[in-house]
Structure formats: C-alpha cells, structure tokens
Short mmCIF file of C-alpha atoms in Angstrom, two decimals:
data_model
loop_
_atom_site.label_atom_id
_atom_site.label_comp_id
_atom_site.label_asym_id
_atom_site.label_seq_id
_atom_site.Cartn_x
_atom_site.Cartn_y
_atom_site.Cartn_z
CA ILE A 461 0.00 0.00 0.00
CA ASP A 462 2.87 2.38 0.79
CA ARG A 463 4.34 1.82 -2.68
CA ILE A 464 0.99 2.55 -4.29
CA ARG A 465 0.54 5.68 -2.18
CA SER A 466 4.03 6.88 -3.16
CA ILE A 467 2.98 6.97 -6.83
CA PHE A 468 0.66 9.88 -6.07
CA ASP A 469 3.02 12.88 -6.00
CA SER A 470 1.64 15.44 -3.52
CA LYS A 471 2.47 18.21 -6.01
CA LEU A 472 -0.03 16.70 -8.44
CA TRP A 473 -2.58 14.89 -6.25
CA HIS A 474 -4.53 15.57 -3.05
CA LYS A 475 -7.40 14.05 -1.08
CA ILE A 476 -5.92 10.60 -1.64
CA LYS A 477 -8.04 7.90 -0.06
CA ILE A 478 -7.02 4.24 -0.21
CA GLU A 479 -9.46 1.68 1.14
CA ILE A 480 -8.85 -2.01 1.61
CA TRP A 481 -11.89 -4.26 1.32
CA ARG A 482 -12.02 -7.79 2.71
CA GLU A 483 -8.39 -7.99 3.88
CA GLU A 484 -9.76 -9.36 7.15
CA TYR A 485 -12.29 -11.67 5.52
CA LYS A 486 -13.46 -13.72 8.51
CA PRO A 487 -16.22 -14.71 9.24
CA LEU A 488 -16.53 -14.97 5.44
CA GLU A 489 -14.67 -17.70 3.58
CA ARG A 490 -11.14 -17.20 2.27
CA TYR A 491 -11.08 -16.23 -1.41
CA PRO A 492 -8.00 -17.99 -2.78
CA VAL A 493 -5.81 -16.60 -5.54
CA PRO A 494 -7.21 -17.81 -8.88
CA ALA A 495 -4.92 -20.40 -10.49
CA GLY A 496 -4.48 -18.32 -13.65
CA ASP A 497 -3.35 -15.32 -11.63
CA TYR A 498 -0.83 -17.39 -9.71
CA LEU A 499 0.64 -18.81 -12.91
CA SER A 500 1.13 -15.30 -14.31
CA TRP A 501 3.18 -14.27 -11.26
CA LYS A 502 6.28 -16.00 -12.64
CA ASN A 503 6.45 -13.38 -15.39
CA SER A 504 5.28 -10.33 -13.45
CA VAL A 505 6.12 -10.56 -9.72
CA LYS A 506 9.83 -10.03 -9.14
CA ASN A 507 9.97 -8.51 -5.63
CA TYR A 508 9.10 -11.59 -3.57
CA PRO A 509 10.81 -14.97 -3.17
CA GLN A 510 9.02 -18.00 -4.59
CA GLU A 511 8.46 -19.45 -1.10
CA GLN A 512 6.50 -16.37 -0.07
CA LEU A 513 4.39 -16.50 -3.25
CA ASP A 514 3.64 -20.17 -2.58
CA ASP A 515 2.55 -19.30 0.97
CA ILE A 516 0.25 -16.57 -0.35
CA ARG A 517 -1.27 -19.03 -2.81
CA GLU A 518 -1.84 -21.66 -0.12
CA ASN A 519 -2.91 -19.47 2.81
CA GLY A 520 -3.65 -15.95 1.60
CA SER A 521 -6.92 -14.43 0.48
CA VAL A 522 -7.65 -12.03 -2.36
CA TYR A 523 -8.81 -8.58 -1.30
CA LEU A 524 -9.68 -5.36 -3.07
CA ILE A 525 -8.01 -1.96 -2.93
CA THR A 526 -9.91 1.15 -4.03
CA ILE A 527 -8.18 4.46 -4.66
CA LYS A 528 -9.80 7.87 -4.89
CA ALA A 529 -7.73 10.98 -5.51
CA GLN A 530 -8.18 14.46 -6.90
CA LYS A 531 -5.68 15.92 -9.30
CA LYS A 532 -4.44 19.41 -8.45
CA PHE A 533 -4.85 21.97 -11.19
CA SER A 534 -2.51 24.85 -11.79
CA ASN A 535 -3.87 28.39 -12.20
CA LYS A 536 -0.85 29.32 -14.32
CA ARG A 537 -1.56 30.05 -17.96
CA ASN A 538 0.99 29.54 -20.70
#
C-alpha cells in the first residue's frame, strides 16, 4: 500500500483515499488466488521470493483496494 501511495506525488494529487476491502475476511470464507493469476506471477512478480508466493497461494486471500484521488490543477496560464 505504501508503494501505491508513493505513486501519487503530492504536487499533483490531493485528497488521496485508499481503502482495503475484505483484507480481514473472517467470518466470510477465504477467497484464494485464482490459479491463472498465480501462474502469471512467474512473469510479473519479481519482488518476492518463490516461497512467499507459494505461501500466499496456499494461505492468503484475495482482497480489493480502491483508490480515490483528486488531481491538483494549476492556475498558471501559458
């Protein structure tokens, strides 16, 4: 989440709101990582060791992140 938040430069964006839905899923059932998504990780996820990815696949649950932000506008005219 911190890496995502860091993408929004405070010179360009304000009122940044990041919400996490269903990270703590209990008492609902765990929603496992879809098999197709896990298979694509080999080509796209480079920041985590394979053992950690395997643990996420076996024990983790998918959750949703929503982001709302307003872009700042400059009053300067060219």
